[in-house]
């Protein structure tokens, strides 16, 4: 009996900034650079930066390169940091003290929250931000050609058939068309 092949599960980095697809790689590297720039605009050298939905900590690791003395915090209840020396992790905003954060980011996270969770997030941000603090948000573009590229890349990573790619491509094209 032959051993079943175990398919490699790509890491977040392999699916984003190191993706095989050059368009995906470019998009994610550009998004990461812009995210870091947005944070650098507001974060003092020894400030407190909180990344809500930190995932594996890639953004925190990138910010750490510019802010060796800052207090960087990842809010992430589901994943462990791939860069444990870059930041400390907490499960939720409720674990953080009032009026201490200089910058809070939530990059491509809010679209995953239910209404009550979004309200809790915004109230938590208001509580932990300093009076002159900044909340920096982004949400993905989820219509037009972007959806098609994202879906086709997802299918390629997860190993679907060519006919499935064509079906999804056709479905996404119908979303782009002004005639649907």
PDB file of C-alpha atoms in Angstrom:
ATOM      1  CA  UNK A   1       0.000   0.000   0.000  1.00  0.00           C
ATOM      2  CA  UNK A   2       1.384   3.368  -0.994  1.00  0.00           C
ATOM      3  CA  UNK A   3       1.510   6.247   1.412  1.00  0.00           C
ATOM      4  CA  UNK A   4      -1.000   8.948   0.544  1.00  0.00           C
ATOM      5  CA  UNK A   5       0.656  12.144  -0.560  1.00  0.00           C
ATOM      6  CA  UNK A   6       0.126  14.972   1.864  1.00  0.00           C
ATOM      7  CA  UNK A   7      -0.473  18.192   0.016  1.00  0.00           C
ATOM      8  CA  UNK A   8       1.569  21.141   1.221  1.00  0.00           C
ATOM      9  CA  UNK A   9      -0.641  23.788   2.822  1.00  0.00           C
ATOM     10  CA  UNK A  10       0.809  27.153   1.796  1.00  0.00           C
ATOM     11  CA  UNK A  11       1.560  29.681   4.498  1.00  0.00           C
ATOM     12  CA  UNK A  12       0.072  33.168   4.498  1.00  0.00           C
ATOM     13  CA  UNK A  13       3.396  34.549   3.252  1.00  0.00           C
ATOM     14  CA  UNK A  14       3.461  32.000   0.395  1.00  0.00           C
ATOM     15  CA  UNK A  15      -0.059  33.018  -0.619  1.00  0.00           C
ATOM     16  CA  UNK A  16       0.589  36.762  -0.406  1.00  0.00           C
ATOM     17  CA  UNK A  17       3.952  38.570  -0.484  1.00  0.00           C
ATOM     18  CA  UNK A  18       5.841  35.508  -1.790  1.00  0.00           C
ATOM     19  CA  UNK A  19       3.062  34.215  -4.058  1.00  0.00           C
ATOM     20  CA  UNK A  20       4.034  32.484  -7.288  1.00  0.00           C
ATOM     21  CA  UNK A  21       1.555  34.690  -9.152  1.00  0.00           C
ATOM     22  CA  UNK A  22       3.368  38.000  -9.850  1.00  0.00           C
ATOM     23  CA  UNK A  23       0.135  40.034  -9.746  1.00  0.00           C
ATOM     24  CA  UNK A  24      -0.791  38.655  -6.330  1.00  0.00           C
ATOM     25  CA  UNK A  25       2.764  39.137  -5.081  1.00  0.00           C
ATOM     26  CA  UNK A  26       2.851  42.746  -6.335  1.00  0.00           C
ATOM     27  CA  UNK A  27      -0.565  43.560  -4.861  1.00  0.00           C
ATOM     28  CA  UNK A  28       0.300  42.227  -1.427  1.00  0.00           C
ATOM     29  CA  UNK A  29       3.781  43.750  -1.305  1.00  0.00           C
ATOM     30  CA  UNK A  30       2.328  47.102  -2.331  1.00  0.00           C
ATOM     31  CA  UNK A  31      -0.440  46.795   0.288  1.00  0.00           C
ATOM     32  CA  UNK A  32       2.123  45.923   2.974  1.00  0.00           C
ATOM     33  CA  UNK A  33       4.360  48.877   2.054  1.00  0.00           C
ATOM     34  CA  UNK A  34       1.392  51.268   2.080  1.00  0.00           C
ATOM     35  CA  UNK A  35       0.207  49.880   5.417  1.00  0.00           C
ATOM     36  CA  UNK A  36       3.618  50.422   6.976  1.00  0.00           C
ATOM     37  CA  UNK A  37       3.754  53.944   5.508  1.00  0.00           C
ATOM     38  CA  UNK A  38       0.329  54.758   6.993  1.00  0.00           C
ATOM     39  CA  UNK A  39       1.498  53.600  10.407  1.00  0.00           C
ATOM     40  CA  UNK A  40       4.819  55.456  10.170  1.00  0.00           C
ATOM     41  CA  UNK A  41       2.914  58.664   9.479  1.00  0.00           C
ATOM     42  CA  UNK A  42       1.320  58.570  12.950  1.00  0.00           C
ATOM     43  CA  UNK A  43       3.390  56.370  15.287  1.00  0.00           C
ATOM     44  CA  UNK A  44       5.913  58.052  17.629  1.00  0.00           C
ATOM     45  CA  UNK A  45       9.325  56.352  18.000  1.00  0.00           C
ATOM     46  CA  UNK A  46       8.401  54.852  21.379  1.00  0.00           C
ATOM     47  CA  UNK A  47       4.665  54.723  20.764  1.00  0.00           C
ATOM     48  CA  UNK A  48       2.110  51.957  21.094  1.00  0.00           C
ATOM     49  CA  UNK A  49       0.876  50.283  17.910  1.00  0.00           C
ATOM     50  CA  UNK A  50      -1.974  47.761  17.965  1.00  0.00           C
ATOM     51  CA  UNK A  51      -2.694  45.580  14.926  1.00  0.00           C
ATOM     52  CA  UNK A  52      -6.238  44.189  15.156  1.00  0.00           C
ATOM     53  CA  UNK A  53      -6.458  40.883  13.279  1.00  0.00           C
ATOM     54  CA  UNK A  54      -2.680  40.504  13.310  1.00  0.00           C
ATOM     55  CA  UNK A  55      -2.670  37.009  11.854  1.00  0.00           C
ATOM     56  CA  UNK A  56       0.865  35.638  11.782  1.00  0.00           C
ATOM     57  CA  UNK A  57       2.378  39.048  12.555  1.00  0.00           C
ATOM     58  CA  UNK A  58       3.815  39.965   9.181  1.00  0.00           C
ATOM     59  CA  UNK A  59       2.757  43.623   9.502  1.00  0.00           C
ATOM     60  CA  UNK A  60       4.089  43.821  13.062  1.00  0.00           C
ATOM     61  CA  UNK A  61       7.419  42.380  11.913  1.00  0.00           C
ATOM     62  CA  UNK A  62       7.556  44.971   9.123  1.00  0.00           C
ATOM     63  CA  UNK A  63       6.785  47.838  11.519  1.00  0.00           C
ATOM     64  CA  UNK A  64       9.367  46.548  14.025  1.00  0.00           C
ATOM     65  CA  UNK A  65      12.109  47.197  11.453  1.00  0.00           C
ATOM     66  CA  UNK A  66      11.390  50.945  11.729  1.00  0.00           C
ATOM     67  CA  UNK A  67      10.386  51.067  15.410  1.00  0.00           C
ATOM     68  CA  UNK A  68      12.780  49.034  17.558  1.00  0.00           C
ATOM     69  CA  UNK A  69      11.630  50.798  20.774  1.00  0.00           C
ATOM     70  CA  UNK A  70       7.871  50.882  20.162  1.00  0.00           C
ATOM     71  CA  UNK A  71       5.367  48.695  22.006  1.00  0.00           C
ATOM     72  CA  UNK A  72       3.821  46.565  19.248  1.00  0.00           C
ATOM     73  CA  UNK A  73       0.719  44.520  20.045  1.00  0.00           C
ATOM     74  CA  UNK A  74      -1.059  41.978  17.892  1.00  0.00           C
ATOM     75  CA  UNK A  75      -4.731  41.351  18.619  1.00  0.00           C
ATOM     76  CA  UNK A  76      -5.338  37.849  17.313  1.00  0.00           C
ATOM     77  CA  UNK A  77      -7.477  35.184  18.967  1.00  0.00           C
ATOM     78  CA  UNK A  78      -6.932  32.450  16.361  1.00  0.00           C
ATOM     79  CA  UNK A  79      -3.309  32.407  15.193  1.00  0.00           C
ATOM     80  CA  UNK A  80       0.159  32.403  16.714  1.00  0.00           C
ATOM     81  CA  UNK A  81       2.811  34.824  15.616  1.00  0.00           C
ATOM     82  CA  UNK A  82       5.409  33.629  13.139  1.00  0.00           C
ATOM     83  CA  UNK A  83       7.601  36.448  14.517  1.00  0.00           C
ATOM     84  CA  UNK A  84       7.347  36.104  18.323  1.00  0.00           C
ATOM     85  CA  UNK A  85      10.148  38.602  18.997  1.00  0.00           C
ATOM     86  CA  UNK A  86       8.399  41.390  17.071  1.00  0.00           C
ATOM     87  CA  UNK A  87       5.323  41.935  19.230  1.00  0.00           C
ATOM     88  CA  UNK A  88       3.266  40.645  22.095  1.00  0.00           C
ATOM     89  CA  UNK A  89      -0.088  39.054  21.315  1.00  0.00           C
ATOM     90  CA  UNK A  90      -3.407  39.397  23.121  1.00  0.00           C
ATOM     91  CA  UNK A  91      -6.728  37.728  22.375  1.00  0.00           C
ATOM     92  CA  UNK A  92      -8.863  40.868  22.298  1.00  0.00           C
ATOM     93  CA  UNK A  93      -8.990  44.630  22.725  1.00  0.00           C
ATOM     94  CA  UNK A  94     -10.433  44.059  26.205  1.00  0.00           C
ATOM     95  CA  UNK A  95      -6.951  42.849  27.230  1.00  0.00           C
ATOM     96  CA  UNK A  96      -5.471  46.311  26.635  1.00  0.00           C
ATOM     97  CA  UNK A  97      -5.472  49.355  28.943  1.00  0.00           C
ATOM     98  CA  UNK A  98      -7.466  52.534  28.341  1.00  0.00           C
ATOM     99  CA  UNK A  99      -6.025  55.500  26.419  1.00  0.00           C
ATOM    100  CA  UNK A 100      -2.578  54.012  25.686  1.00  0.00           C
ATOM    101  CA  UNK A 101      -2.532  53.222  21.936  1.00  0.00           C
ATOM    102  CA  UNK A 102      -1.113  55.770  19.519  1.00  0.00           C
ATOM    103  CA  UNK A 103      -2.186  53.846  16.409  1.00  0.00           C
ATOM    104  CA  UNK A 104      -4.583  50.963  15.842  1.00  0.00           C
ATOM    105  CA  UNK A 105      -4.763  49.262  12.481  1.00  0.00           C
ATOM    106  CA  UNK A 106      -7.297  46.844  11.037  1.00  0.00           C
ATOM    107  CA  UNK A 107      -6.218  45.985   7.525  1.00  0.00           C
ATOM    108  CA  UNK A 108      -8.702  43.822   5.647  1.00  0.00           C
ATOM    109  CA  UNK A 109     -10.375  42.601   8.829  1.00  0.00           C
ATOM    110  CA  UNK A 110     -13.590  44.583   9.338  1.00  0.00           C
ATOM    111  CA  UNK A 111     -15.365  42.919   6.399  1.00  0.00           C
ATOM    112  CA  UNK A 112     -15.196  39.629   8.362  1.00  0.00           C
ATOM    113  CA  UNK A 113     -16.962  41.046  11.442  1.00  0.00           C
ATOM    114  CA  UNK A 114     -20.650  40.773  12.225  1.00  0.00           C
ATOM    115  CA  UNK A 115     -22.428  44.036  13.065  1.00  0.00           C
ATOM    116  CA  UNK A 116     -22.147  43.476  16.836  1.00  0.00           C
ATOM    117  CA  UNK A 117     -18.446  42.593  16.527  1.00  0.00           C
ATOM    118  CA  UNK A 118     -17.821  45.705  14.447  1.00  0.00           C
ATOM    119  CA  UNK A 119     -19.549  47.849  17.081  1.00  0.00           C
ATOM    120  CA  UNK A 120     -17.483  46.181  19.828  1.00  0.00           C
ATOM    121  CA  UNK A 121     -14.319  46.759  17.790  1.00  0.00           C
ATOM    122  CA  UNK A 122     -15.030  50.471  17.301  1.00  0.00           C
ATOM    123  CA  UNK A 123     -15.968  50.940  20.968  1.00  0.00           C
ATOM    124  CA  UNK A 124     -12.795  49.094  21.996  1.00  0.00           C
ATOM    125  CA  UNK A 125     -10.710  51.319  19.736  1.00  0.00           C
ATOM    126  CA  UNK A 126     -12.293  54.435  21.223  1.00  0.00           C
ATOM    127  CA  UNK A 127     -11.480  53.146  24.710  1.00  0.00           C
ATOM    128  CA  UNK A 128      -7.823  52.202  24.131  1.00  0.00           C
ATOM    129  CA  UNK A 129      -6.772  55.035  21.780  1.00  0.00           C
ATOM    130  CA  UNK A 130      -5.050  58.070  23.249  1.00  0.00           C
ATOM    131  CA  UNK A 131      -7.066  61.280  22.754  1.00  0.00           C
ATOM    132  CA  UNK A 132      -4.790  62.172  19.820  1.00  0.00           C
ATOM    133  CA  UNK A 133      -4.505  58.558  18.574  1.00  0.00           C
ATOM    134  CA  UNK A 134      -5.307  57.272  15.094  1.00  0.00           C
ATOM    135  CA  UNK A 135      -7.365  54.385  13.750  1.00  0.00           C
ATOM    136  CA  UNK A 136      -6.179  53.217  10.317  1.00  0.00           C
ATOM    137  CA  UNK A 137      -8.529  50.893   8.395  1.00  0.00           C
ATOM    138  CA  UNK A 138      -8.663  49.260   5.007  1.00  0.00           C
ATOM    139  CA  UNK A 139     -11.086  46.834   3.444  1.00  0.00           C
ATOM    140  CA  UNK A 140     -10.551  44.911   0.210  1.00  0.00           C
ATOM    141  CA  UNK A 141     -12.129  45.764  -3.096  1.00  0.00           C
ATOM    142  CA  UNK A 142     -14.665  42.998  -3.572  1.00  0.00           C
ATOM    143  CA  UNK A 143     -16.051  43.711  -7.004  1.00  0.00           C
ATOM    144  CA  UNK A 144     -14.867  43.945 -10.571  1.00  0.00           C
ATOM    145  CA  UNK A 145     -11.700  42.339 -11.885  1.00  0.00           C
ATOM    146  CA  UNK A 146     -10.165  42.156  -8.414  1.00  0.00           C
ATOM    147  CA  UNK A 147     -12.656  39.484  -7.358  1.00  0.00           C
ATOM    148  CA  UNK A 148     -11.863  37.390 -10.400  1.00  0.00           C
ATOM    149  CA  UNK A 149      -8.117  37.537  -9.842  1.00  0.00           C
ATOM    150  CA  UNK A 150      -8.508  36.751  -6.166  1.00  0.00           C
ATOM    151  CA  UNK A 151     -10.837  33.801  -6.815  1.00  0.00           C
ATOM    152  CA  UNK A 152      -8.697  32.337  -9.592  1.00  0.00           C
ATOM    153  CA  UNK A 153      -5.589  32.582  -7.400  1.00  0.00           C
ATOM    154  CA  UNK A 154      -7.464  30.900  -4.534  1.00  0.00           C
ATOM    155  CA  UNK A 155      -8.512  28.067  -6.835  1.00  0.00           C
ATOM    156  CA  UNK A 156      -4.963  27.627  -8.138  1.00  0.00           C
ATOM    157  CA  UNK A 157      -3.565  27.399  -4.610  1.00  0.00           C
ATOM    158  CA  UNK A 158      -6.146  24.863  -3.495  1.00  0.00           C
ATOM    159  CA  UNK A 159      -5.724  22.657  -6.552  1.00  0.00           C
ATOM    160  CA  UNK A 160      -8.970  22.647  -8.472  1.00  0.00           C
ATOM    161  CA  UNK A 161      -9.506  21.464 -12.007  1.00  0.00           C
ATOM    162  CA  UNK A 162      -9.200  23.616 -15.100  1.00  0.00           C
ATOM    163  CA  UNK A 163     -12.946  23.305 -15.723  1.00  0.00           C
ATOM    164  CA  UNK A 164     -13.615  24.667 -12.218  1.00  0.00           C
ATOM    165  CA  UNK A 165     -11.271  27.599 -12.980  1.00  0.00           C
ATOM    166  CA  UNK A 166     -13.190  28.305 -16.182  1.00  0.00           C
ATOM    167  CA  UNK A 167     -16.534  28.159 -14.338  1.00  0.00           C
ATOM    168  CA  UNK A 168     -15.374  30.634 -11.686  1.00  0.00           C
ATOM    169  CA  UNK A 169     -13.733  32.851 -14.301  1.00  0.00           C
ATOM    170  CA  UNK A 170     -16.995  32.983 -16.259  1.00  0.00           C
ATOM    171  CA  UNK A 171     -18.951  33.752 -13.075  1.00  0.00           C
ATOM    172  CA  UNK A 172     -16.533  36.561 -12.130  1.00  0.00           C
ATOM    173  CA  UNK A 173     -16.600  38.033 -15.642  1.00  0.00           C
ATOM    174  CA  UNK A 174     -20.367  38.267 -15.397  1.00  0.00           C
ATOM    175  CA  UNK A 175     -19.903  40.386 -12.257  1.00  0.00           C
ATOM    176  CA  UNK A 176     -17.631  42.803 -14.144  1.00  0.00           C
ATOM    177  CA  UNK A 177     -19.931  43.180 -17.087  1.00  0.00           C
ATOM    178  CA  UNK A 178     -22.184  46.232 -17.177  1.00  0.00           C
ATOM    179  CA  UNK A 179     -24.724  44.026 -19.014  1.00  0.00           C
ATOM    180  CA  UNK A 180     -25.468  41.439 -16.312  1.00  0.00           C
TER     181      UNK A 180
END
